[in-house]
CSV table of C-alpha atoms in Angstrom, one decimal:
chain,number,residue,atom,x,y,z
A,1,MET,CA,-40.9,192.3,-25.4
A,2,THR,CA,-38.1,194.7,-25.5
A,3,LYS,CA,-34.4,193.4,-24.3
A,4,ARG,CA,-34.6,195.0,-21.2
A,5,GLN,CA,-37.6,193.4,-21.1
A,6,ASN,CA,-36.0,189.8,-21.5
A,7,ARG,CA,-32.7,191.0,-19.2
A,8,MET,CA,-35.6,191.5,-16.7
A,9,VAL,CA,-37.3,187.9,-17.2
A,10,LEU,CA,-33.5,186.8,-17.6
A,11,VAL,CA,-32.8,187.9,-13.8
A,12,ALA,CA,-36.0,187.1,-12.7
A,13,LEU,CA,-35.7,183.3,-13.5
A,14,LEU,CA,-31.9,183.0,-12.0
A,15,ILE,CA,-33.7,184.4,-8.4
A,16,ALA,CA,-36.2,182.3,-9.0
A,17,GLY,CA,-34.0,179.1,-10.0
A,18,ALA,CA,-31.8,179.5,-7.2
A,19,ILE,CA,-34.1,180.0,-4.4
A,20,LEU,CA,-35.9,176.6,-5.7
A,21,ALA,CA,-32.9,174.6,-5.8
A,22,VAL,CA,-31.9,176.0,-2.2
A,23,THR,CA,-35.0,175.4,-1.1
A,24,LEU,CA,-34.8,171.6,-2.4
A,25,LEU,CA,-31.6,171.4,-0.9
A,26,LEU,CA,-32.9,172.6,2.7
A,27,GLN,CA,-35.6,170.4,2.6
A,28,ALA,CA,-33.2,167.2,1.5
A,29,LEU,CA,-30.9,168.2,4.2
A,30,GLY,CA,-34.2,168.5,6.9
A,31,ASN,CA,-33.0,167.4,10.5
A,32,ASN,CA,-29.2,167.3,9.3
A,33,SER,CA,-28.8,171.3,9.8
A,34,ASN,CA,-29.8,171.5,13.6
A,35,TYR,CA,-26.9,171.3,15.5
A,36,PHE,CA,-28.3,169.2,18.4
A,37,TYR,CA,-31.3,167.2,19.4
A,38,SER,CA,-33.7,168.1,22.1
A,39,PRO,CA,-34.0,165.2,24.7
A,40,THR,CA,-37.6,164.3,23.5
A,41,SER,CA,-36.4,163.7,20.4
A,42,VAL,CA,-33.7,161.4,21.4
A,43,LYS,CA,-36.6,160.1,23.6
A,44,GLN,CA,-38.3,159.2,20.4
A,45,GLY,CA,-35.6,157.7,18.6
A,46,LYS,CA,-34.5,160.7,16.4
A,47,ALA,CA,-31.0,161.0,17.3
A,48,PRO,CA,-28.4,158.6,15.8
A,49,THR,CA,-27.7,157.2,19.4
A,50,ASP,CA,-25.3,154.5,17.8
A,51,ARG,CA,-22.7,157.1,17.6
A,52,SER,CA,-21.8,160.5,19.3
A,53,PHE,CA,-24.0,163.2,18.6
A,54,ARG,CA,-25.1,166.3,20.1
A,55,LEU,CA,-27.9,166.8,23.2
A,56,GLY,CA,-29.1,170.6,23.8
A,57,GLY,CA,-31.4,171.7,26.4
A,58,LEU,CA,-31.7,173.3,29.7
A,59,VAL,CA,-29.4,172.8,32.9
A,60,VAL,CA,-31.5,171.5,35.4
A,61,VAL,CA,-31.8,173.7,38.4
A,62,GLY,CA,-30.2,171.9,41.6
A,63,SER,CA,-28.8,169.4,39.5
A,64,PHE,CA,-25.1,170.2,38.9
A,65,LYS,CA,-22.6,168.5,41.0
A,66,ARG,CA,-18.6,169.1,40.7
A,67,GLU,CA,-15.5,166.7,41.8
A,68,ASP,CA,-12.4,168.2,40.9
A,69,LEU,CA,-13.1,168.5,36.9
A,70,LYS,CA,-15.9,166.0,37.0
A,71,SER,CA,-19.0,167.3,36.8
A,72,THR,CA,-22.7,165.9,36.5
A,73,PHE,CA,-26.2,167.9,35.7
A,74,ASP,CA,-29.5,167.0,34.1
A,75,VAL,CA,-30.3,168.5,30.7
A,76,THR,CA,-33.9,168.9,29.7
A,77,ASP,CA,-36.8,170.2,27.7
A,78,ASN,CA,-39.1,170.5,30.0
A,79,ASN,CA,-40.7,167.5,29.0
A,80,ASN,CA,-37.9,164.3,29.5
A,81,LYS,CA,-34.1,164.7,30.3
A,82,PHE,CA,-31.1,163.1,30.5
A,83,THR,CA,-28.0,163.4,33.2
A,84,ILE,CA,-24.9,164.3,32.1
A,85,GLU,CA,-21.2,163.1,32.8
A,86,TYR,CA,-18.4,165.5,31.9
A,87,THR,CA,-14.3,166.2,32.6
A,88,GLY,CA,-12.9,168.8,31.8
A,89,ILE,CA,-13.6,173.1,32.0
A,90,LEU,CA,-17.1,174.4,31.8
A,91,PRO,CA,-17.4,177.7,29.6
A,92,ASP,CA,-18.0,180.9,31.2
A,93,LEU,CA,-21.8,180.6,30.5
A,94,PHE,CA,-22.2,177.4,31.6
A,95,ARG,CA,-24.8,177.7,34.9
A,96,GLU,CA,-27.9,176.4,36.0
A,97,GLY,CA,-30.9,177.2,34.5
A,98,GLN,CA,-28.7,178.2,31.3
A,99,GLY,CA,-29.0,176.2,27.8
A,100,ILE,CA,-26.1,174.2,27.0
A,101,ILE,CA,-25.1,172.1,24.2
A,102,THR,CA,-23.4,169.1,24.6
A,103,THR,CA,-21.4,166.1,22.3
A,104,GLY,CA,-21.3,162.6,23.6
A,105,SER,CA,-22.9,158.9,23.6
A,106,LEU,CA,-25.4,157.4,25.8
A,107,VAL,CA,-23.7,154.8,27.9
A,108,ASN,CA,-26.5,152.6,29.7
A,109,GLY,CA,-29.3,156.0,30.0
A,110,ARG,CA,-26.4,158.2,31.5
A,111,PHE,CA,-24.8,160.7,28.6
A,112,ILE,CA,-20.9,161.1,28.4
A,113,ALA,CA,-20.0,164.2,27.3
A,114,THR,CA,-16.8,164.8,25.3
A,115,GLU,CA,-17.5,168.9,24.9
A,116,VAL,CA,-20.0,171.0,26.8
A,117,LEU,CA,-20.9,174.5,24.4
A,118,ALA,CA,-23.0,177.0,26.8
A,119,LYS,CA,-25.7,178.5,24.5
A,120,HIS,CA,-26.7,182.6,25.2
A,121,ASP,CA,-29.9,183.9,24.4
A,122,GLU,CA,-30.7,187.2,22.7
A,123,ASN,CA,-31.6,189.0,26.3
A,124,TYR,CA,-29.0,191.6,27.2
A,125,MET,CA,-29.1,193.5,30.4
A,126,PRO,CA,-27.1,195.1,33.3
A,127,PRO,CA,-27.1,192.6,36.4
A,128,GLU,CA,-28.9,195.2,38.2
A,129,VAL,CA,-31.7,194.6,35.7
A,130,ALA,CA,-31.6,190.9,35.7
A,131,ASP,CA,-31.6,190.9,39.5
A,132,ALA,CA,-35.2,193.4,39.6
A,133,LEU,CA,-36.6,190.8,36.6
A,134,LYS,CA,-36.3,187.9,39.0
A,135,GLN,CA,-37.5,189.7,42.2
A,136,ALA,CA,-40.2,190.6,40.1
A,137,GLN,CA,-41.4,187.1,39.0
A,138,GLU,CA,-40.6,186.0,42.4
B,1,MET,CA,-36.6,208.8,-17.3
B,2,TRP,CA,-34.0,206.1,-18.3
B,3,LYS,CA,-32.0,208.7,-20.4
B,4,TRP,CA,-31.7,211.2,-17.8
B,5,ILE,CA,-30.8,208.6,-14.7
B,6,GLN,CA,-28.1,207.2,-17.3
B,7,ALA,CA,-26.8,211.0,-17.6
B,8,PHE,CA,-27.0,211.4,-14.2
B,9,ALA,CA,-25.0,208.3,-13.7
B,10,SER,CA,-22.6,209.1,-16.6
B,11,PRO,CA,-18.8,208.3,-15.4
B,12,ARG,CA,-17.8,211.8,-16.0
B,13,ASN,CA,-20.6,213.4,-13.7
B,14,PHE,CA,-20.6,210.8,-10.7
B,15,TYR,CA,-16.5,211.4,-10.8
B,16,GLN,CA,-16.8,215.1,-10.0
B,17,THR,CA,-20.1,214.9,-7.9
B,18,SER,CA,-18.7,211.8,-5.6
B,19,GLY,CA,-15.6,213.8,-4.7
B,20,LYS,CA,-17.6,216.3,-3.1
B,21,ILE,CA,-19.7,214.0,-1.4
B,22,ILE,CA,-16.8,211.9,0.5
B,23,PRO,CA,-16.1,214.4,3.1
B,24,TRP,CA,-19.4,214.6,4.3
B,25,LEU,CA,-19.6,210.7,4.6
B,26,MET,CA,-15.8,210.6,6.1
B,27,ALA,CA,-16.7,213.4,9.1
B,28,PRO,CA,-20.1,211.3,10.4
B,29,PHE,CA,-18.2,208.2,10.3
B,30,ILE,CA,-14.9,209.8,12.6
B,31,ALA,CA,-17.6,211.3,14.8
B,32,LEU,CA,-19.7,208.3,15.2
B,33,SER,CA,-17.0,205.9,15.9
B,34,LEU,CA,-15.4,208.3,18.3
B,35,ILE,CA,-18.7,208.4,20.3
B,36,GLY,CA,-19.8,205.1,19.7
B,37,LEU,CA,-16.0,203.6,21.3
B,38,TYR,CA,-17.1,206.0,24.0
B,39,TRP,CA,-20.5,204.7,24.4
B,40,SER,CA,-19.0,201.0,24.4
B,41,PHE,CA,-16.5,201.2,26.4
B,42,VAL,CA,-17.6,203.3,29.1
B,43,VAL,CA,-21.1,204.2,29.4
B,44,SER,CA,-22.8,200.4,28.1
B,45,PRO,CA,-22.9,198.1,31.3
B,46,ALA,CA,-21.6,194.4,31.4
B,47,ASP,CA,-24.1,192.1,31.1
B,48,TYR,CA,-25.8,189.8,33.5
B,49,GLN,CA,-24.4,186.6,32.2
B,50,GLN,CA,-21.5,187.5,29.4
B,51,GLY,CA,-20.0,190.3,31.7
B,52,GLU,CA,-17.7,193.0,30.1
B,53,SER,CA,-17.2,189.9,27.1
B,54,VAL,CA,-20.4,191.4,25.7
B,55,ARG,CA,-18.5,194.8,24.7
B,56,ILE,CA,-17.4,192.5,22.1
B,57,MET,CA,-20.8,192.3,20.3
B,58,TYR,CA,-20.5,196.1,19.9
B,59,VAL,CA,-18.1,195.5,16.6
B,60,HIS,CA,-19.5,191.9,16.0
B,61,VAL,CA,-22.9,192.9,15.1
B,62,PRO,CA,-22.3,195.7,13.5
B,63,ALA,CA,-19.8,193.9,11.3
B,64,ALA,CA,-22.4,191.1,10.4
B,65,TRP,CA,-24.9,193.5,9.4
B,66,MET,CA,-22.7,195.4,6.9
B,67,SER,CA,-21.7,192.3,5.9
B,68,LEU,CA,-25.6,191.2,4.6
B,69,PHE,CA,-25.9,195.2,3.7
B,70,ILE,CA,-22.9,195.1,1.3
B,71,TYR,CA,-23.8,192.2,-0.2
B,72,ILE,CA,-27.5,193.2,-0.8
B,73,VAL,CA,-26.4,196.4,-2.1
B,74,MET,CA,-24.0,194.5,-4.3
B,75,ALA,CA,-26.7,192.3,-6.0
B,76,ILE,CA,-29.5,195.2,-6.4
B,77,ALA,CA,-26.6,196.7,-8.2
B,78,SER,CA,-25.6,193.9,-10.3
B,79,GLY,CA,-29.6,193.6,-11.1
B,80,ILE,CA,-29.5,197.2,-12.1
B,81,GLY,CA,-26.9,197.1,-14.2
B,82,LEU,CA,-27.0,193.7,-16.0
B,83,ILE,CA,-31.2,194.8,-17.1
B,84,TRP,CA,-30.6,198.7,-17.6
B,85,GLN,CA,-26.7,198.4,-18.4
B,86,ILE,CA,-26.0,201.3,-16.2
B,87,LYS,CA,-21.9,200.9,-16.2
B,88,LEU,CA,-21.8,202.5,-12.5
B,89,ALA,CA,-23.9,200.1,-10.8
B,90,HIS,CA,-21.7,197.6,-11.9
B,91,ILE,CA,-18.5,199.3,-10.7
B,92,VAL,CA,-20.1,199.6,-7.6
B,93,ALA,CA,-21.0,196.3,-6.9
B,94,LYS,CA,-17.3,195.2,-8.2
B,95,VAL,CA,-15.7,197.8,-5.4
B,96,SER,CA,-18.2,196.5,-2.8
B,97,ALA,CA,-17.2,192.8,-2.7
B,98,PRO,CA,-13.7,193.5,-1.3
B,99,VAL,CA,-15.5,195.5,1.4
B,100,GLY,CA,-18.0,193.2,2.4
B,101,ALA,CA,-15.5,190.4,2.5
B,102,ALA,CA,-13.6,192.6,5.2
B,103,PHE,CA,-16.8,193.0,7.3
B,104,THR,CA,-17.7,189.2,7.0
B,105,LEU,CA,-14.2,188.1,7.8
B,106,LEU,CA,-14.3,190.3,10.7
B,107,ALA,CA,-17.6,189.5,11.7
B,108,LEU,CA,-16.6,185.6,11.5
B,109,VAL,CA,-13.3,186.4,13.7
B,110,THR,CA,-15.0,188.8,16.3
B,111,GLY,CA,-17.7,186.0,16.5
B,112,SER,CA,-15.0,183.6,17.2
B,113,VAL,CA,-12.9,185.3,19.8
B,114,TRP,CA,-16.5,186.1,21.9
B,115,GLY,CA,-17.7,182.5,21.6
B,116,LYS,CA,-14.3,180.8,23.0
B,117,PRO,CA,-15.2,182.3,26.3
B,118,MET,CA,-18.6,182.2,26.3
B,119,TRP,CA,-19.8,178.9,24.1
B,120,GLY,CA,-16.4,177.3,25.2
B,121,THR,CA,-15.1,176.8,21.8
B,122,TRP,CA,-13.8,179.1,18.6
B,123,TRP,CA,-15.5,177.4,16.1
B,124,ALA,CA,-19.4,175.3,15.8
B,125,TRP,CA,-20.6,174.1,12.4
B,126,ASP,CA,-23.9,175.1,13.5
B,127,ALA,CA,-26.3,176.9,10.5
B,128,ARG,CA,-25.8,180.4,11.3
B,129,LEU,CA,-21.8,180.3,11.4
B,130,THR,CA,-21.6,178.0,8.5
B,131,SER,CA,-24.0,180.3,6.2
B,132,GLU,CA,-22.2,183.2,7.1
B,133,LEU,CA,-18.8,181.5,5.8
B,134,ILE,CA,-20.4,180.8,2.5
B,135,LEU,CA,-20.9,184.3,2.5
B,136,LEU,CA,-17.4,185.0,3.0
B,137,PHE,CA,-16.7,182.6,0.2
B,138,LEU,CA,-19.3,183.8,-2.3
B,139,TYR,CA,-17.6,187.7,-1.7
B,140,LEU,CA,-14.4,185.8,-2.3
B,141,ALA,CA,-15.9,183.6,-5.5
B,142,TYR,CA,-17.3,187.5,-6.7
B,143,ILE,CA,-13.8,188.6,-6.5
B,144,SER,CA,-12.0,186.1,-8.4
B,145,LEU,CA,-14.7,185.3,-11.1
B,146,HIS,CA,-14.2,189.3,-11.7
B,147,ASN,CA,-10.4,189.2,-12.0
B,148,ALA,CA,-10.9,186.0,-14.0
B,149,PHE,CA,-11.8,188.0,-17.2
B,150,ASP,CA,-9.8,190.6,-19.4
B,151,ASN,CA,-12.8,192.2,-20.5
B,152,PRO,CA,-14.5,194.1,-18.2
B,153,LYS,CA,-17.8,194.0,-19.7
B,154,THR,CA,-17.8,190.1,-19.6
B,155,ALA,CA,-16.6,189.9,-16.0
B,156,ASP,CA,-19.4,192.7,-15.1
B,157,LYS,CA,-21.6,190.3,-16.6
B,158,ALA,CA,-20.9,186.7,-15.5
B,159,SER,CA,-20.1,188.3,-12.1
B,160,SER,CA,-23.8,189.9,-11.4
B,161,VAL,CA,-25.1,186.5,-12.2
B,162,LEU,CA,-22.9,185.1,-9.0
B,163,ALA,CA,-24.1,188.1,-6.8
B,164,ILE,CA,-27.8,187.7,-7.8
B,165,VAL,CA,-27.8,183.5,-7.5
B,166,GLY,CA,-25.9,184.0,-4.1
B,167,LEU,CA,-28.4,186.4,-2.8
B,168,VAL,CA,-30.5,183.5,-1.7
B,169,ASN,CA,-27.8,183.0,1.6
B,170,ILE,CA,-29.3,186.4,2.8
B,171,PRO,CA,-32.3,184.8,4.2
B,172,ILE,CA,-30.4,181.7,5.2
B,173,ILE,CA,-28.3,183.8,7.3
B,174,TYR,CA,-31.0,185.6,9.0
B,175,TYR,CA,-33.1,183.1,9.6
B,176,SER,CA,-30.4,180.5,10.5
B,177,VAL,CA,-31.1,180.8,13.8
B,178,GLU,CA,-34.8,180.2,13.9
B,179,TRP,CA,-35.0,177.5,11.4
B,180,TRP,CA,-32.7,175.5,12.7
B,181,ASN,CA,-31.6,174.7,16.2
B,182,SER,CA,-28.5,176.4,16.9
B,183,LEU,CA,-25.4,176.8,19.0
B,184,HIS,CA,-25.6,181.0,17.7
B,185,GLN,CA,-28.8,182.7,19.9
B,186,GLY,CA,-31.3,184.5,17.6
B,187,SER,CA,-31.7,188.1,17.4
B,188,SER,CA,-32.0,190.6,19.6
B,189,ILE,CA,-33.3,193.3,17.9
B,190,SER,CA,-35.7,193.0,15.2
B,191,THR,CA,-38.9,195.4,14.1
B,192,THR,CA,-40.7,194.1,17.2
B,193,LYS,CA,-39.1,194.2,20.2
B,194,ILE,CA,-35.8,195.1,21.5
B,195,SER,CA,-34.7,192.4,23.8
B,196,MET,CA,-31.4,194.8,25.3
B,197,GLN,CA,-30.7,197.5,27.5
B,198,ILE,CA,-30.8,201.0,25.9
B,199,ASP,CA,-27.0,201.8,26.3
B,200,MET,CA,-25.8,198.9,25.2
B,201,PHE,CA,-28.6,199.1,22.3
B,202,ILE,CA,-27.2,202.8,21.6
B,203,ALA,CA,-23.5,201.5,21.5
B,204,LEU,CA,-24.6,198.9,18.9
B,205,MET,CA,-26.3,201.5,16.7
B,206,LEU,CA,-23.8,204.2,16.7
B,207,ILE,CA,-21.1,201.8,15.6
B,208,SER,CA,-23.5,200.3,13.3
B,209,PHE,CA,-24.1,203.8,11.9
B,210,ALA,CA,-20.3,204.4,11.7
B,211,PHE,CA,-19.8,201.3,9.8
B,212,LYS,CA,-22.3,202.3,7.0
B,213,PHE,CA,-20.7,205.7,6.5
B,214,LEU,CA,-17.3,204.1,6.2
B,215,TYR,CA,-18.6,201.4,3.3
B,216,GLY,CA,-20.1,204.6,1.7
B,217,ALA,CA,-17.1,206.8,1.8
B,218,LEU,CA,-14.9,203.6,0.8
B,219,VAL,CA,-17.5,202.5,-1.9
B,220,LEU,CA,-17.2,206.3,-3.2
B,221,MET,CA,-13.5,206.5,-3.0
B,222,ARG,CA,-13.2,202.9,-5.2
B,223,ALA,CA,-15.5,203.6,-7.1
B,224,ARG,CA,-14.2,206.8,-8.7
B,225,ASP,CA,-10.5,205.0,-9.4
B,226,GLU,CA,-12.4,201.8,-11.1
B,227,VAL,CA,-14.2,204.9,-13.2
B,228,LEU,CA,-10.9,206.2,-14.1
B,229,VAL,CA,-9.6,203.4,-15.2
B,230,ARG,CA,-12.2,201.9,-16.8
B,231,GLU,CA,-12.5,205.7,-19.0
B,232,GLN,CA,-9.1,206.1,-19.5
B,233,ASN,CA,-9.3,206.4,-23.1
B,234,SER,CA,-11.7,209.3,-22.8
B,235,ARG,CA,-10.4,212.7,-22.7
B,236,TRP,CA,-11.9,214.1,-19.6
B,237,VAL,CA,-9.9,211.3,-17.9
B,238,ARG,CA,-6.4,212.4,-19.7
B,239,GLU,CA,-7.5,215.9,-18.5
B,240,ILE,CA,-7.8,215.3,-15.0
B,241,ILE,CA,-4.7,213.0,-14.8
B,242,VAL,CA,-2.2,215.5,-16.8
B,243,GLY,CA,-4.2,218.0,-14.6
B,244,VAL,CA,-3.3,216.1,-11.2
B,245,GLY,CA,0.1,215.9,-12.7
B,246,LYS,CA,1.0,219.7,-13.0
C,1,MET,CA,-8.1,203.6,33.6
C,2,GLU,CA,-9.2,200.1,35.4
C,3,PHE,CA,-12.2,199.6,34.0
C,4,LEU,CA,-10.5,199.3,30.3
C,5,LEU,CA,-9.2,196.1,31.4
C,6,PHE,CA,-12.8,194.5,31.6
C,7,ASP,CA,-12.2,192.3,34.2
C,8,LYS,CA,-10.7,188.2,32.8
C,9,TYR,CA,-12.1,189.4,29.2
C,10,THR,CA,-8.6,192.2,28.4
C,11,THR,CA,-7.3,190.1,26.0
C,12,TYR,CA,-10.4,189.0,24.4
C,13,ILE,CA,-12.3,192.6,23.9
C,14,TRP,CA,-8.9,194.3,22.9
C,15,ALA,CA,-8.2,192.0,20.4
C,16,SER,CA,-11.5,192.3,19.0
C,17,TYR,CA,-11.4,195.9,18.9
C,18,LEU,CA,-8.1,196.1,17.7
C,19,LEU,CA,-8.8,193.6,14.6
C,20,ALA,CA,-11.7,196.1,13.8
C,21,PHE,CA,-9.2,199.0,13.8
C,22,ALA,CA,-6.9,196.9,11.6
C,23,THR,CA,-10.1,196.1,8.9
C,24,VAL,CA,-10.9,199.2,8.5
C,25,ALA,CA,-7.2,201.1,8.4
C,26,ILE,CA,-6.4,198.4,5.8
C,27,LEU,CA,-9.6,199.2,3.9
C,28,PHE,CA,-8.1,202.8,3.5
C,29,ILE,CA,-5.0,202.0,2.9
C,30,SER,CA,-5.5,199.8,0.4
C,31,THR,CA,-8.1,202.2,-1.2
C,32,LYS,CA,-5.8,205.0,-1.4
C,33,ALA,CA,-2.9,202.5,-2.4
C,34,THR,CA,-4.8,201.5,-5.6
C,35,HIS,CA,-5.8,204.8,-6.6
C,36,LYS,CA,-2.1,206.3,-6.0
C,37,ARG,CA,-1.2,203.0,-8.3
C,38,THR,CA,-3.8,204.2,-10.9
C,39,ILE,CA,-2.6,207.6,-11.6
C,40,THR,CA,0.9,206.7,-11.7
C,41,GLN,CA,-0.2,204.5,-14.3
C,42,LEU,CA,-2.4,206.3,-16.5
C,43,ARG,CA,-0.1,209.6,-16.2
C,44,ILE,CA,3.0,206.8,-17.7
C,45,LYS,CA,0.7,206.0,-20.6
C,46,TYR,CA,-0.8,209.3,-21.8
C,47,LYS,CA,3.0,210.1,-21.7
C,48,ARG,CA,3.8,207.5,-23.3
C,49,ASN,CA,1.1,208.4,-26.1
C,50,LYS,CA,2.5,211.7,-26.7
C,51,LYS,CA,5.4,210.6,-27.8
């Protein structure tokens, strides 16, 4: 092998080694790299329900109720759902049907939230287009 | 063929040619920025959910793309520098790092500014945000590693290894929103679909291309400077510098 | 010009664009400043070596 080919092999080994190390690392981390748990995985006991954790899903349409700063709503992944109780200001993207992520813990089957974050999806369009799409669906 | 490439990439040849190219990169940068600003402020509509705050995306997304793009350029240049020992490749990698770091920081900060009103938080330790922060640390590590050596040859070698190893972070950043549940939304633009209204897409593309030209101009300017420093003992550099003084 | 207030997101949007502008400006200024410093230093060095 020439010196240049030696260096090529070296660079290839570097890349392969780095990929291997990171793959193993990510495998080891597993579920810990997920930012939140879905209602179904919570029901299956995958979430650490003994302490505070994050629950993510869609806000059920028609479930949102509010008294002053205290709001209650249901979050679903279309299989299971939880009722959330939260006191505080909701983010601008929060609305029924929207994906949200909430931090808190389960108390007697109800999720008492300390934080509610709204998730945005990858669709960007002006309001007129959104309305037109909605009408087309109905 | 390698001899030919090495001659073309010779520091002296590069210094003379690149000086002529810079204005041709600066002009499109300025033009695209101005049209891009007009498109993002005036032409593009408000979003049906985010309202006017969608306009932050026109700087955030191009900056984030640049942070990935510059890192890839840096890693490829490092690889070329290591394997074929082309001085100029190492120089391109070295001078790209601060520019990449600046764009990474801009992407993180503008993302944060968007996240506060939309998500309801400045920061979240989700996979996308965390891996992008690691990218910033990689750039900073590269810069400090390069500065740690007095001999530019040793510095080039050590930091190119870091740049190449760090390349694994790039697919992680890109696919983080697919591989894990994250707070950050998925990609709106892929090779198969664009989930975005056309004027929003145009605004995004204009600024994105403006940044590409800016990066090109900055790299050439910085590389020219680095060439002068590294070749300061050769006669042609002396002639240029003494000539400038007259 | 009212549209430049961008609803309730005035501060957020303008902050983002100003930061972008500042980033570009800092990159340019630092690049130019480094180049100026290089030329001055090299000129001093060459003058010293001549003597």
